[in-house]
Amino acid sequence: MDKNQLIEILNKIGVLLEIKGENPFKSKAYYNAARTLENLDEDIESLIREDRLKDLKGIGDALNKKIIEYYTTGRIEYYESLKAELPESLLEIMNVPGIGPKKIGVLYRQLGIKNIGELEYACIENRLIELPGFGEKTQKKFLDGIMQYKKYQGKYLYSEAYGQAEEILSYLKSCKDIINIEVAGSLRRKREIIRDVDILVSSSKPQEVMDIFLNGPYVRETIAAGETKSSIYTRYGIQVDLRVIGPEEYPYALQYFTGSKEHNVAMRHRSKEMGLKMNEYGLFRGEENIQVKDEVELYKMLGLDFIPPELREDMGEIEAAANHSLPYLISDKDIKGIFHVHTIYSDGKATIEEIAYKAKELGYEYIGITDHSQSAFYAGGLKEEDLLRQWDEIDHLNEMIGGVKILKGIESDILIDGSLDYPEELLKRFDFIIGSVHSNFGLSEYNMTERIVKALQNPYLTILGHPTGRLLLSREGYKLDIKRVIDEAARNNKIIEINANPYRLDMDWRMLKIAKEKGVRFAIGPDAHNIEGLKDVKYGVGIARKGWLEPQDVINCMDMEDIIKLF
DNA sequence: GCCGTTTTCGGCCCGACTGTTTTCAGTCG
């Protein structure tokens, strides 16, 4: 059975119920059940077979029956009947900022609007303003929201949002009325996809700060302007929210605005059980605000170890913090060397020499050069004679440049039959080999999995490169039984790449913890095609942190001697 | 729809901002 599809259906039922105007707690129950399944470590099918589904928090009789129904028939009759009542296309309207389920319900019932296109047309035709609860401004807000959605789908890469945040932060820092300033929200949690930038400021003169923010050179349009919260669209299109609070409220607000929403809900639930109340202004026992000086103390007051922002996704971190079993997360300074760099030999822009000097400047002990292999003709893949030439150059540079060791690697295509791209005599001469899929993306899940499994059984493969092949916001990964790939990597003692290129961030952080528990180790690779690209390693470290990884899980943290031994 | 050492019924996290309202619903995070 397809667990992801089941989760999607449960979420869709939740939204449809909201649009219908049902008891909001009923829809919440569906969202909760979907989340529970999403964070499930165990195999859902065995839970069903052993009739243990009901033991899960948030799944009672009704949802248990519906999940079993999906397991046995592949569909849920309740969902089908909801879809017969309300068109599924209503769900896409939820993506437009500023429009929620209640308004969607009214639009459908009163005007028969079923999708974004019809809504846009109705706005242009001025048909919304007569509806109860609607007006001129609502209609304009919807139209703006639709434009925004159509242009950007409201989603940005972490690296893009990070760049915007940097620009605004450096502009605001000149303001003398600001005491503390920090990026919060999903950006602080280092999510791979960002919907908006949240900035938190403490100041005793909030209005001054707001004025400066709203008049910055980056502002294209103001969405909201209040006393403690304002929102804008930047010229680049991304939404930025600024919250200003008093200095004594800073730790509570920072925790609150960092999220995630789900983490905060769980935190407030915990505080409530302890007889406390939590919000962005404090932690209260009755009327008394319990004073803390930073987030560390705030978590401590709730009986928890400090939870790093990257882990705040309500995926077991609160339980781990309560029983002192949080991981000691990897950080940038643990990285001693990097793998996966392209040069002018294939499709890179920099010479090996330039890369080596840059790596040395960045403080790395070693750098793995991995150009494309011969089948990657579109990327100038290396023929045997090119390899020999490259190896000579590397030998020469290793003698010339001290302090950084250049490793002879290759990013070998994993061919359609699962084999690597050179004969054995050549394969055995590399220091290490990254194997990646670059062709025949359309294979069935079974065939693609077999292809990669075969590569993982190849004694010459060291690292499995960008395991799903996804390109964030533009291309889905190929169909793959990722659990099987993880098992096979563990069995053959193969390393899985965390591709740090901001367009990839592959393997996904949600799978890292699972793979780690199976004993898999990881290599962070910038997949750099120029000098600047070497700095992308930081994005990979962020993803490793989100995946609960510690220095011993990541081979980039080994020193050069140990790396040579490992390879 | 779920849940229970206050509970099997009556709760379910909390607050800011906007717009359409004359005191609040909807949306967002």
mmCIF file of C-alpha atoms in Angstrom, chain A residues 22-233:
data_model
loop_
_atom_site.group_PDB
_atom_site.id
_atom_site.type_symbol
_atom_site.label_atom_id
_atom_site.label_comp_id
_atom_site.label_asym_id
_atom_site.label_seq_id
_atom_site.Cartn_x
_atom_site.Cartn_y
_atom_site.Cartn_z
ATOM 1 C CA GLU A 22 -17.879 20.684 9.809
ATOM 2 C CA ASN A 23 -16.671 20.703 13.384
ATOM 3 C CA PRO A 24 -13.108 22.056 13.114
ATOM 4 C CA PHE A 25 -11.870 19.512 15.649
ATOM 5 C CA LYS A 26 -13.019 16.766 13.377
ATOM 6 C CA SER A 27 -10.782 17.980 10.566
ATOM 7 C CA LYS A 28 -8.001 18.428 13.056
ATOM 8 C CA ALA A 29 -8.355 14.783 13.992
ATOM 9 C CA TYR A 30 -7.655 13.865 10.351
ATOM 10 C CA TYR A 31 -4.603 16.148 10.233
ATOM 11 C CA ASN A 32 -3.340 14.641 13.477
ATOM 12 C CA ALA A 33 -3.740 11.111 12.203
ATOM 13 C CA ALA A 34 -1.896 12.029 8.988
ATOM 14 C CA ARG A 35 0.986 13.471 11.009
ATOM 15 C CA THR A 36 1.124 10.460 13.259
ATOM 16 C CA LEU A 37 1.502 8.210 10.227
ATOM 17 C CA GLU A 38 4.078 10.528 8.692
ATOM 18 C CA ASN A 39 6.308 10.342 11.749
ATOM 19 C CA LEU A 40 5.817 6.638 12.167
ATOM 20 C CA ASP A 41 9.074 4.703 12.461
ATOM 21 C CA GLU A 42 7.451 1.286 12.288
ATOM 22 C CA ASP A 43 6.111 -0.383 9.175
ATOM 23 C CA ILE A 44 2.471 0.620 8.857
ATOM 24 C CA GLU A 45 1.423 -2.611 7.164
ATOM 25 C CA SER A 46 2.617 -4.762 10.033
ATOM 26 C CA LEU A 47 0.796 -2.462 12.471
ATOM 27 C CA ILE A 48 -2.388 -3.090 10.522
ATOM 28 C CA ARG A 49 -1.837 -6.841 10.326
ATOM 29 C CA GLU A 50 -1.178 -7.035 14.063
ATOM 30 C CA ASP A 51 -4.172 -4.795 14.796
ATOM 31 C CA ARG A 52 -2.008 -2.303 16.684
ATOM 32 C CA LEU A 53 -3.034 0.806 14.724
ATOM 33 C CA LYS A 54 -5.446 1.864 17.465
ATOM 34 C CA ASP A 55 -2.568 2.066 19.935
ATOM 35 C CA LEU A 56 -1.227 5.070 18.039
ATOM 36 C CA LYS A 57 -2.040 8.454 19.517
ATOM 37 C CA GLY A 58 -4.667 10.172 17.435
ATOM 38 C CA ILE A 59 -6.089 7.087 15.804
ATOM 39 C CA GLY A 60 -9.378 5.850 17.235
ATOM 40 C CA ASP A 61 -12.090 3.561 15.990
ATOM 41 C CA ALA A 62 -13.221 5.600 12.994
ATOM 42 C CA LEU A 63 -9.760 6.308 11.594
ATOM 43 C CA ASN A 64 -8.612 2.778 12.301
ATOM 44 C CA LYS A 65 -11.459 1.466 10.142
ATOM 45 C CA LYS A 66 -10.732 3.920 7.350
ATOM 46 C CA ILE A 67 -7.040 3.072 7.266
ATOM 47 C CA ILE A 68 -7.809 -0.648 7.180
ATOM 48 C CA GLU A 69 -10.260 0.068 4.388
ATOM 49 C CA TYR A 70 -7.488 1.785 2.444
ATOM 50 C CA TYR A 71 -5.147 -1.119 3.143
ATOM 51 C CA THR A 72 -7.598 -3.710 1.841
ATOM 52 C CA THR A 73 -9.333 -1.840 -1.007
ATOM 53 C CA GLY A 74 -6.906 0.954 -1.932
ATOM 54 C CA ARG A 75 -9.530 3.634 -1.345
ATOM 55 C CA ILE A 76 -11.617 5.254 1.375
ATOM 56 C CA GLU A 77 -15.326 5.443 0.649
ATOM 57 C CA TYR A 78 -15.794 8.449 2.954
ATOM 58 C CA TYR A 79 -13.250 10.408 0.905
ATOM 59 C CA GLU A 80 -14.932 9.387 -2.343
ATOM 60 C CA SER A 81 -18.297 10.599 -1.067
ATOM 61 C CA LEU A 82 -16.780 13.907 0.062
ATOM 62 C CA LYS A 83 -15.309 14.355 -3.402
ATOM 63 C CA ALA A 84 -18.730 13.684 -4.885
ATOM 64 C CA GLU A 85 -20.065 16.499 -2.730
ATOM 65 C CA LEU A 86 -17.210 18.958 -3.202
ATOM 66 C CA PRO A 87 -14.861 19.078 -6.202
ATOM 67 C CA GLU A 88 -11.292 18.118 -5.408
ATOM 68 C CA SER A 89 -10.049 21.176 -7.311
ATOM 69 C CA LEU A 90 -11.202 23.340 -4.387
ATOM 70 C CA LEU A 91 -8.126 22.080 -2.573
ATOM 71 C CA GLU A 92 -5.744 23.876 -4.935
ATOM 72 C CA ILE A 93 -7.313 27.216 -3.952
ATOM 73 C CA MET A 94 -5.901 26.664 -0.462
ATOM 74 C CA ASN A 95 -2.458 27.393 -1.944
ATOM 75 C CA VAL A 96 -3.364 31.014 -2.597
ATOM 76 C CA PRO A 97 -2.167 33.152 0.320
ATOM 77 C CA GLY A 98 -4.986 34.892 2.170
ATOM 78 C CA ILE A 99 -7.687 32.391 1.227
ATOM 79 C CA GLY A 100 -8.784 29.720 3.648
ATOM 80 C CA PRO A 101 -11.418 26.994 3.836
ATOM 81 C CA LYS A 102 -14.298 29.152 5.032
ATOM 82 C CA LYS A 103 -14.073 31.604 2.180
ATOM 83 C CA ILE A 104 -13.553 28.774 -0.301
ATOM 84 C CA GLY A 105 -16.785 27.219 0.985
ATOM 85 C CA VAL A 106 -18.732 30.444 0.478
ATOM 86 C CA LEU A 107 -17.280 30.990 -2.990
ATOM 87 C CA TYR A 108 -18.241 27.475 -4.021
ATOM 88 C CA ARG A 109 -21.748 27.519 -2.606
ATOM 89 C CA GLN A 110 -22.660 31.032 -3.691
ATOM 90 C CA LEU A 111 -20.775 31.446 -6.946
ATOM 91 C CA GLY A 112 -19.974 27.877 -7.935
ATOM 92 C CA ILE A 113 -16.229 28.639 -8.035
ATOM 93 C CA LYS A 114 -14.283 25.380 -8.292
ATOM 94 C CA ASN A 115 -10.660 26.325 -8.981
ATOM 95 C CA ILE A 116 -8.078 29.111 -9.043
ATOM 96 C CA GLY A 117 -8.801 30.066 -12.640
ATOM 97 C CA GLU A 118 -12.514 30.571 -12.009
ATOM 98 C CA LEU A 119 -11.729 32.532 -8.868
ATOM 99 C CA GLU A 120 -9.386 34.850 -10.737
ATOM 100 C CA TYR A 121 -12.020 35.454 -13.378
ATOM 101 C CA ALA A 122 -14.709 36.160 -10.771
ATOM 102 C CA CYS A 123 -12.421 38.699 -9.092
ATOM 103 C CA ILE A 124 -11.802 40.469 -12.393
ATOM 104 C CA GLU A 125 -15.547 40.447 -13.034
ATOM 105 C CA ASN A 126 -16.028 42.093 -9.644
ATOM 106 C CA ARG A 127 -18.399 39.374 -8.461
ATOM 107 C CA LEU A 128 -17.013 38.860 -4.962
ATOM 108 C CA ILE A 129 -17.800 42.159 -3.288
ATOM 109 C CA GLU A 130 -21.500 41.437 -2.786
ATOM 110 C CA LEU A 131 -20.919 38.209 -0.861
ATOM 111 C CA PRO A 132 -21.417 38.268 2.915
ATOM 112 C CA GLY A 133 -18.107 38.750 4.697
ATOM 113 C CA PHE A 134 -16.406 39.847 1.472
ATOM 114 C CA GLY A 135 -15.655 43.313 0.173
ATOM 115 C CA GLU A 136 -13.519 45.405 -2.139
ATOM 116 C CA LYS A 137 -10.297 44.765 -0.260
ATOM 117 C CA THR A 138 -10.880 41.035 0.065
ATOM 118 C CA GLN A 139 -11.314 40.786 -3.670
ATOM 119 C CA LYS A 140 -8.119 42.710 -4.339
ATOM 120 C CA LYS A 141 -6.239 40.651 -1.771
ATOM 121 C CA PHE A 142 -7.355 37.447 -3.494
ATOM 122 C CA LEU A 143 -6.306 38.743 -6.888
ATOM 123 C CA ASP A 144 -2.873 39.728 -5.535
ATOM 124 C CA GLY A 145 -2.613 36.334 -3.866
ATOM 125 C CA ILE A 146 -3.412 34.545 -7.131
ATOM 126 C CA MET A 147 -0.776 36.591 -8.995
ATOM 127 C CA GLN A 148 1.732 35.765 -6.281
ATOM 128 C CA TYR A 149 0.883 32.081 -6.441
ATOM 129 C CA LYS A 150 0.991 31.906 -10.225
ATOM 130 C CA LYS A 151 4.352 33.626 -10.368
ATOM 131 C CA TYR A 152 6.240 31.759 -7.671
ATOM 132 C CA GLN A 153 3.902 29.093 -6.264
ATOM 133 C CA GLY A 154 4.887 30.764 -2.992
ATOM 134 C CA LYS A 155 7.922 28.523 -2.496
ATOM 135 C CA TYR A 156 11.638 29.294 -2.464
ATOM 136 C CA LEU A 157 14.846 27.412 -2.030
ATOM 137 C CA TYR A 158 16.493 27.789 1.343
ATOM 138 C CA SER A 159 19.493 29.449 -0.298
ATOM 139 C CA GLU A 160 17.327 32.073 -2.033
ATOM 140 C CA ALA A 161 15.416 32.930 1.137
ATOM 141 C CA TYR A 162 18.682 32.997 3.073
ATOM 142 C CA GLY A 163 20.079 35.568 0.635
ATOM 143 C CA GLN A 164 17.022 37.772 1.054
ATOM 144 C CA ALA A 165 17.172 37.514 4.820
ATOM 145 C CA GLU A 166 20.866 38.489 4.829
ATOM 146 C CA GLU A 167 20.125 41.593 2.791
ATOM 147 C CA ILE A 168 17.313 42.733 5.082
ATOM 148 C CA LEU A 169 19.211 41.899 8.254
ATOM 149 C CA SER A 170 22.238 43.910 7.222
ATOM 150 C CA TYR A 171 19.954 46.836 6.352
ATOM 151 C CA LEU A 172 18.119 46.682 9.692
ATOM 152 C CA LYS A 173 21.272 46.300 11.740
ATOM 153 C CA SER A 174 22.090 49.960 11.116
ATOM 154 C CA CYS A 175 19.025 50.839 13.197
ATOM 155 C CA LYS A 176 20.180 51.854 16.679
ATOM 156 C CA ASP A 177 16.832 51.119 18.320
ATOM 157 C CA ILE A 178 17.275 47.369 17.760
ATOM 158 C CA ILE A 179 18.545 45.400 20.764
ATOM 159 C CA ASN A 180 18.318 41.821 19.433
ATOM 160 C CA ILE A 181 17.718 40.678 15.877
ATOM 161 C CA GLU A 182 17.565 37.157 14.502
ATOM 162 C CA VAL A 183 16.056 35.118 11.715
ATOM 163 C CA ALA A 184 13.375 32.765 13.056
ATOM 164 C CA GLY A 185 10.845 30.479 11.362
ATOM 165 C CA SER A 186 11.607 27.753 8.854
ATOM 166 C CA LEU A 187 14.799 29.524 7.812
ATOM 167 C CA ARG A 188 16.243 29.143 11.309
ATOM 168 C CA ARG A 189 15.145 25.506 11.252
ATOM 169 C CA LYS A 190 16.961 25.139 7.884
ATOM 170 C CA ARG A 191 14.081 23.671 5.949
ATOM 171 C CA GLU A 192 14.931 22.938 2.312
ATOM 172 C CA ILE A 193 11.906 24.877 1.057
ATOM 173 C CA ILE A 194 10.876 28.227 2.537
ATOM 174 C CA ARG A 195 7.541 29.980 2.183
ATOM 175 C CA ASP A 196 8.398 33.184 3.994
ATOM 176 C CA VAL A 197 11.172 34.826 5.961
ATOM 177 C CA ASP A 198 10.522 35.552 9.652
ATOM 178 C CA ILE A 199 12.649 38.136 11.395
ATOM 179 C CA LEU A 200 12.420 38.779 15.128
ATOM 180 C CA VAL A 201 13.562 42.020 16.732
ATOM 181 C CA SER A 202 13.509 43.236 20.303
ATOM 182 C CA SER A 203 13.371 46.950 20.860
ATOM 183 C CA SER A 204 11.957 49.491 23.258
ATOM 184 C CA LYS A 205 10.953 51.620 20.290
ATOM 185 C CA PRO A 206 8.936 49.209 18.125
ATOM 186 C CA GLN A 207 7.313 51.841 15.942
ATOM 187 C CA GLU A 208 10.683 53.231 14.833
ATOM 188 C CA VAL A 209 11.853 49.770 13.858
ATOM 189 C CA MET A 210 8.639 49.085 11.954
ATOM 190 C CA ASP A 211 8.966 52.331 10.019
ATOM 191 C CA ILE A 212 12.514 51.539 8.960
ATOM 192 C CA PHE A 213 11.577 47.998 7.962
ATOM 193 C CA LEU A 214 8.566 49.055 5.910
ATOM 194 C CA ASN A 215 10.574 51.692 4.045
ATOM 195 C CA GLY A 216 13.584 49.537 3.164
ATOM 196 C CA PRO A 217 14.866 49.464 -0.428
ATOM 197 C CA TYR A 218 13.882 45.780 -0.743
ATOM 198 C CA VAL A 219 10.125 46.421 -0.275
ATOM 199 C CA ARG A 220 7.865 45.914 -3.260
ATOM 200 C CA GLU A 221 4.556 45.919 -1.430
ATOM 201 C CA THR A 222 3.241 46.068 2.122
ATOM 202 C CA ILE A 223 0.875 43.246 3.058
ATOM 203 C CA ALA A 224 0.218 44.156 6.687
ATOM 204 C CA ALA A 225 1.480 46.856 9.014
ATOM 205 C CA GLY A 226 0.700 46.502 12.699
ATOM 206 C CA GLU A 227 2.271 47.506 15.994
ATOM 207 C CA THR A 228 4.110 44.243 16.617
ATOM 208 C CA LYS A 229 3.860 42.500 13.249
ATOM 209 C CA SER A 230 4.342 43.660 9.681
ATOM 210 C CA SER A 231 4.599 41.782 6.408
ATOM 211 C CA ILE A 232 5.943 42.762 3.015
ATOM 212 C CA TYR A 233 6.718 41.257 -0.358
#
